[in-house]
PDB file of C-alpha atoms in Angstrom:
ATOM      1  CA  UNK P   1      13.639  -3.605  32.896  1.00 89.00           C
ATOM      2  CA  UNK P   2      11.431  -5.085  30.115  1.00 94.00           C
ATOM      3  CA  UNK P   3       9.426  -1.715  29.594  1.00 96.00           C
ATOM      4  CA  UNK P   4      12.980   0.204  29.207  1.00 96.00           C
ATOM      5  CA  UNK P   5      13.941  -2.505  26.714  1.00 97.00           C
ATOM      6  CA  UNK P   6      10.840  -2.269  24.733  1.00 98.00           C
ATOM      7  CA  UNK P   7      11.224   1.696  24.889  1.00 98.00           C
ATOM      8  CA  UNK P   8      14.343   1.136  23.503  1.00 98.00           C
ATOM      9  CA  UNK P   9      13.558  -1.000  20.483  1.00 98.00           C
ATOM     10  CA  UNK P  10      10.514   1.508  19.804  1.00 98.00           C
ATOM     11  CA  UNK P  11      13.006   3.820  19.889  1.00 98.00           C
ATOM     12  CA  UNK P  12      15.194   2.556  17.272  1.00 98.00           C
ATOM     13  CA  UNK P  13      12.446   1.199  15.515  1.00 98.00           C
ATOM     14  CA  UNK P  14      11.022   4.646  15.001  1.00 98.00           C
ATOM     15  CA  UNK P  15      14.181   6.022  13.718  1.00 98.00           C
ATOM     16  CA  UNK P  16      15.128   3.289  11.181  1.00 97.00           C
ATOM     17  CA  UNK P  17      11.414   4.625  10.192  1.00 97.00           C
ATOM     18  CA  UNK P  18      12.124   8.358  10.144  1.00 97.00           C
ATOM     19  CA  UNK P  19      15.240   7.513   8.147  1.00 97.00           C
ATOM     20  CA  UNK P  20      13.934   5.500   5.245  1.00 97.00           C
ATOM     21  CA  UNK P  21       9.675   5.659   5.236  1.00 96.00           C
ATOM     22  CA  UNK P  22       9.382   9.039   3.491  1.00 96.00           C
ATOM     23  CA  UNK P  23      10.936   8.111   0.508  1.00 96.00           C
ATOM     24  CA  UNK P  24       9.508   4.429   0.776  1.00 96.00           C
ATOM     25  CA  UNK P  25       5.705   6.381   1.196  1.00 94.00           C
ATOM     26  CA  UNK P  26       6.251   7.941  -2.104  1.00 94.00           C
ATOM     27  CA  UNK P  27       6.427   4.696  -4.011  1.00 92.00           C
ATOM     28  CA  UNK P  28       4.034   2.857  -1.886  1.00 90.00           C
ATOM     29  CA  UNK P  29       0.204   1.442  -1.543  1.00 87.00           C
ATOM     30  CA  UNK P  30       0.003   0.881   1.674  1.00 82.00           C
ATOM     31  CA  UNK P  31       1.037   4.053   2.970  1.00 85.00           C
ATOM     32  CA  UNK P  32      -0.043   7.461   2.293  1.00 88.00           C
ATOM     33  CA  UNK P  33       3.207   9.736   1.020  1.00 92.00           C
ATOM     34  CA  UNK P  34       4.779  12.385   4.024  1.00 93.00           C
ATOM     35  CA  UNK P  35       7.453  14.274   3.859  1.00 95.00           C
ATOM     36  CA  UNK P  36      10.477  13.999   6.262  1.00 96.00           C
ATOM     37  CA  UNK P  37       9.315  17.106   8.164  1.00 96.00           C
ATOM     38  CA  UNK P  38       5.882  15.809   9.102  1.00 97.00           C
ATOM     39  CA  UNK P  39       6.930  11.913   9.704  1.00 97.00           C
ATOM     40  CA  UNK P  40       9.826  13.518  11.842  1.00 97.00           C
ATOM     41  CA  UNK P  41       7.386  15.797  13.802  1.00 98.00           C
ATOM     42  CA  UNK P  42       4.337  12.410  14.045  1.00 97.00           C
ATOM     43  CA  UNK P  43       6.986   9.809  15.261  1.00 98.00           C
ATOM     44  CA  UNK P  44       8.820  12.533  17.852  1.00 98.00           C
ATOM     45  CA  UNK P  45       5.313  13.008  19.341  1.00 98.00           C
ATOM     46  CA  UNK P  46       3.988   9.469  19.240  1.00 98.00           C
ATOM     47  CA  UNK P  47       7.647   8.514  20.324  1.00 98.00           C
ATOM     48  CA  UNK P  48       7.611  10.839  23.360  1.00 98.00           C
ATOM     49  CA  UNK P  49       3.853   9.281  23.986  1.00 97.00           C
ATOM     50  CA  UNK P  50       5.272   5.621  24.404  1.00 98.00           C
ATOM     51  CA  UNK P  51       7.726   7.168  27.200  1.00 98.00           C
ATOM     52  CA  UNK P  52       5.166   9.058  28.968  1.00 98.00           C
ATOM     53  CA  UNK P  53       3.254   5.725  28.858  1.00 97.00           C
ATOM     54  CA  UNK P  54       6.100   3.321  30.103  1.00 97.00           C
ATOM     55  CA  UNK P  55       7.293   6.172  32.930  1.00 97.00           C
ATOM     56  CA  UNK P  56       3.425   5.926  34.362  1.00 97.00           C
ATOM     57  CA  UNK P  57       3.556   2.163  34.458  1.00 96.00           C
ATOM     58  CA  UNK P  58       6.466   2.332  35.743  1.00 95.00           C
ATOM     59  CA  UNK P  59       5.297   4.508  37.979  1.00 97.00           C
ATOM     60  CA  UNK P  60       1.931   3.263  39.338  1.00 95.00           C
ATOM     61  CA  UNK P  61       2.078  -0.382  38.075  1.00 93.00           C
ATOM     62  CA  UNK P  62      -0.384  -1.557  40.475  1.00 92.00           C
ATOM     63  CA  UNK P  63      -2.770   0.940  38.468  1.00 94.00           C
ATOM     64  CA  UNK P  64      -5.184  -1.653  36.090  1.00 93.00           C
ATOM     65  CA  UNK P  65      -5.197   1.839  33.824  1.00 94.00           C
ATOM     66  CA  UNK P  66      -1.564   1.852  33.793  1.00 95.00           C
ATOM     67  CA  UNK P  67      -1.531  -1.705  32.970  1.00 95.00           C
ATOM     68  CA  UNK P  68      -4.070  -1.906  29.995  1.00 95.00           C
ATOM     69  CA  UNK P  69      -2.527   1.821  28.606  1.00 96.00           C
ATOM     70  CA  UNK P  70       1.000  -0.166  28.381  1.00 97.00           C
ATOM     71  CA  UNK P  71      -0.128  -3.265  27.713  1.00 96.00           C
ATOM     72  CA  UNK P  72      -2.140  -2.181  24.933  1.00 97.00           C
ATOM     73  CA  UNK P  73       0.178   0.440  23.938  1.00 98.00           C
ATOM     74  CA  UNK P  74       2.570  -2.308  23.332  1.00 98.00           C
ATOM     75  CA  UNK P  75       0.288  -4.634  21.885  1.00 97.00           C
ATOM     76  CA  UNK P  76      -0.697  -2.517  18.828  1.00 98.00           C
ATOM     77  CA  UNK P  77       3.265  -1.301  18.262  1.00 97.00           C
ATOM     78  CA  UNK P  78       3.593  -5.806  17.833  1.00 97.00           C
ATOM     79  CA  UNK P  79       0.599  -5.637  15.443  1.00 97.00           C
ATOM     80  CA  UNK P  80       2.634  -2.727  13.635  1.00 95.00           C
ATOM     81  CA  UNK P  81       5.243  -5.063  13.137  1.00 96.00           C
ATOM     82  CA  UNK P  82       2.814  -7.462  11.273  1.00 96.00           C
ATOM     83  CA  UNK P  83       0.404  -4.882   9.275  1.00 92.00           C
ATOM     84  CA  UNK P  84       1.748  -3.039   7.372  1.00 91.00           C
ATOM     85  CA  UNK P  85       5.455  -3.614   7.619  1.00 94.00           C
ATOM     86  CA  UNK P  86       5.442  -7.375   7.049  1.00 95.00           C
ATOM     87  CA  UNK P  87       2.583  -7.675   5.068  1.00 95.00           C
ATOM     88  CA  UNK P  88       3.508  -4.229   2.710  1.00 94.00           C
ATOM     89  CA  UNK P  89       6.979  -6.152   2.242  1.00 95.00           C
ATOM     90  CA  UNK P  90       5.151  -9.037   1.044  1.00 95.00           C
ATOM     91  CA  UNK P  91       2.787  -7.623  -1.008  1.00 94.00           C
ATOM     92  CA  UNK P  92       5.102  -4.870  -2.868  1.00 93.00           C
ATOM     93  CA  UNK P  93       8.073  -7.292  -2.975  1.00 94.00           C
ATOM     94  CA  UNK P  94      10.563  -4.641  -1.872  1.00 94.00           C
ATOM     95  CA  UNK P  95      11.293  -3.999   2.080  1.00 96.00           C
ATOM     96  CA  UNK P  96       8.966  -1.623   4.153  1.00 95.00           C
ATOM     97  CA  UNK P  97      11.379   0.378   6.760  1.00 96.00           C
ATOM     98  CA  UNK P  98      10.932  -0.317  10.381  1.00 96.00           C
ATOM     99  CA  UNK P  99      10.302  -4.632   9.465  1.00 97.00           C
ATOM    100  CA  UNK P 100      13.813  -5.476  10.714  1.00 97.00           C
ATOM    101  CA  UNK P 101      13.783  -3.459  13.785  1.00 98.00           C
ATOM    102  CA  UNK P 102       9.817  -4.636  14.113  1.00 97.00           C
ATOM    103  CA  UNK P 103      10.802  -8.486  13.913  1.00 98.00           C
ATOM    104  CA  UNK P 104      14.638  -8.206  15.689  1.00 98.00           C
ATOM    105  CA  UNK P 105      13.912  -5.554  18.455  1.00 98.00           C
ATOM    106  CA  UNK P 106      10.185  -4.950  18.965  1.00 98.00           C
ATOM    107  CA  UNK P 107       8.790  -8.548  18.528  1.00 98.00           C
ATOM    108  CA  UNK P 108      11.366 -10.035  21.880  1.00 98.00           C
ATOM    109  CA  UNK P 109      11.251  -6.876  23.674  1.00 98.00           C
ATOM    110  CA  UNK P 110       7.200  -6.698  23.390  1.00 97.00           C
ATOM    111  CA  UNK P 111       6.648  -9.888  23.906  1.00 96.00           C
ATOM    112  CA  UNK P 112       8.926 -10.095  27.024  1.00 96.00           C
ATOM    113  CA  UNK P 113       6.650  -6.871  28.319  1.00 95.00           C
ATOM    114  CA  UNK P 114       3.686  -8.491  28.184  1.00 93.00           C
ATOM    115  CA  UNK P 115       4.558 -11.417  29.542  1.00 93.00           C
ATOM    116  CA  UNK P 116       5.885  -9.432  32.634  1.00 91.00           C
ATOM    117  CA  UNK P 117       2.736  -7.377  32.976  1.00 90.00           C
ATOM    118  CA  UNK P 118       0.559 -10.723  32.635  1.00 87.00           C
ATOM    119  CA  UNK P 119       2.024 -12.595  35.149  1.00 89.00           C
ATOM    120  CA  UNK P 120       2.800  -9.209  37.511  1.00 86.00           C
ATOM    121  CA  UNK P 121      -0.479  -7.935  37.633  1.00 80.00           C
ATOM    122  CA  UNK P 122      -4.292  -9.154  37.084  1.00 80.00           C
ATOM    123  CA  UNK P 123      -4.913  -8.569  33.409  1.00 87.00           C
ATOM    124  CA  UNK P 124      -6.367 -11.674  31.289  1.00 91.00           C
ATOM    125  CA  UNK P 125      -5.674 -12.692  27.856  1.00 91.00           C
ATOM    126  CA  UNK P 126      -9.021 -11.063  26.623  1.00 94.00           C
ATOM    127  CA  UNK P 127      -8.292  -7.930  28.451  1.00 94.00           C
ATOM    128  CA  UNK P 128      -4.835  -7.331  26.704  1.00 94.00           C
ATOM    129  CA  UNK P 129      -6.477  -8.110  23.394  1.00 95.00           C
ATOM    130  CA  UNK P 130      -8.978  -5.292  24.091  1.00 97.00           C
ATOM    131  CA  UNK P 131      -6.620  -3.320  25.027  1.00 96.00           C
ATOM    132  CA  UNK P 132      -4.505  -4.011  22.208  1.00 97.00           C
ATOM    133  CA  UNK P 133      -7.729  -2.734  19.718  1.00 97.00           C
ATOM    134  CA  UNK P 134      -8.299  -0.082  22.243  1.00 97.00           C
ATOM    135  CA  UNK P 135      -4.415   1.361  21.515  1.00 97.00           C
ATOM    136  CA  UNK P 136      -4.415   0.526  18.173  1.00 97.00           C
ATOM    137  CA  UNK P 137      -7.202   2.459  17.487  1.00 97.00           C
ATOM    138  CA  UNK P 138      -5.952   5.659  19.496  1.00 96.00           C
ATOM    139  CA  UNK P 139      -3.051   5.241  18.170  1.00 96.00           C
ATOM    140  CA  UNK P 140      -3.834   5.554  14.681  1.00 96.00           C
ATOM    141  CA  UNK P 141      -5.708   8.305  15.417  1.00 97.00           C
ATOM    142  CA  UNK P 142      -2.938   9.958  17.152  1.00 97.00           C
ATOM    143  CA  UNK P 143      -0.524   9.646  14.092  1.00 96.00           C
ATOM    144  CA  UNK P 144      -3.563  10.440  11.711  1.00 96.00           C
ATOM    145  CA  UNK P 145      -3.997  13.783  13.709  1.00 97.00           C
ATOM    146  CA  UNK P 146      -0.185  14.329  13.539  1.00 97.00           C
ATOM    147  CA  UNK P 147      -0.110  14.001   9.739  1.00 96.00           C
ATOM    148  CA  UNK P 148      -2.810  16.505   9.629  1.00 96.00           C
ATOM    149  CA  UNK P 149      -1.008  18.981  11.852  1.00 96.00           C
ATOM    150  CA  UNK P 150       2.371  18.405  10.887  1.00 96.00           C
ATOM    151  CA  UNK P 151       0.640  19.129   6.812  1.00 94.00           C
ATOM    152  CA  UNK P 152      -0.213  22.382   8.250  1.00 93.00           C
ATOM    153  CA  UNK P 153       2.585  23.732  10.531  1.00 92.00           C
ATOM    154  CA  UNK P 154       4.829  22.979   7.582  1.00 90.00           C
ATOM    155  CA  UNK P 155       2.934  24.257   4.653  1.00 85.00           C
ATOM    156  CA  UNK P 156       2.322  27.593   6.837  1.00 73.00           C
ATOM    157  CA  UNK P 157       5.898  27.706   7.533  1.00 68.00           C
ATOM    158  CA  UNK P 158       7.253  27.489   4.254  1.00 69.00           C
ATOM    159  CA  UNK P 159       4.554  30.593   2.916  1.00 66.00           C
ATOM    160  CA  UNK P 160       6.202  32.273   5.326  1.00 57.00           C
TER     161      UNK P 160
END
């Protein structure tokens, strides 16, 4: 139940995102500018990721992979929350899209995952927080190889 909640919130989370960032990327420093065709085609794919995650927890959750991939899967989407959306909203004074849905949604959906998969299975603090770098890391990477691909398919697409 918690996973499907937190899928949920990422969910709507990623489309208050796809809605507003591309024009909010344009203006910003803390994010490099996209257009609406490549953030649509990054957050669809890293979107459809987080599902494919959650369904093989949900699946094996016995699995100590399955447990520190969703675990730290949703342990780098709570540090999202933080850096950049809270901290670019500080810092530029004007809000960064996906903070509400970060803090109202994410933040008690998250946290109620993790705390379901600590006390469920056999994971300790320190492994969660690796875990958390460990996503966090692949997951920028992911959406920093999207970018880059996205750039691409759509520049080829409109020479054609």
């Amino acid at each position: 139940m918690e996973i499907g909640f937190f899928l949920i919130a990422f969910t709507l989370h990623n489309v208050e995102e796809a809605l507003y960032l591309p024009a909010w990327s344009k203006e910003s420093k803390f994010q490099k500018t996209v257009e609406t065709n490549v953030f649509l085609f990054a957050v669809t794919i890293v979107t459809l990721t987080a599902y494919m995650t959650g369904i093989l927890y949900l699946l094996w959750p016995a699995s100590l992979w399955m447990q520190y991939l969703q675990t730290g899967l949703i342990g780098a989407v709570l540090v999202n929350v933080i850096m950049p959306h809270a901290v670019a909203t500080a810092v530029e004074r004007r809000y960064s899209p996906g903070l509400v849905t970060g803090v109202l949604l994410l933040i008690p959906s998250g946290s109620s995952a993790i705390v379901h998969i600590f006390q469920s299975a056999e994971l300790r603090i320190l492994e969660i927080v690796i875990a958390t770098v460990g996503a966090g890391i692949l997951l920028i990477s992911l959406i920093l190889l999207l970018f880059a691909l996205g750039e691409r398919i759509f520049r080829k697409n409109q020479r054609s």
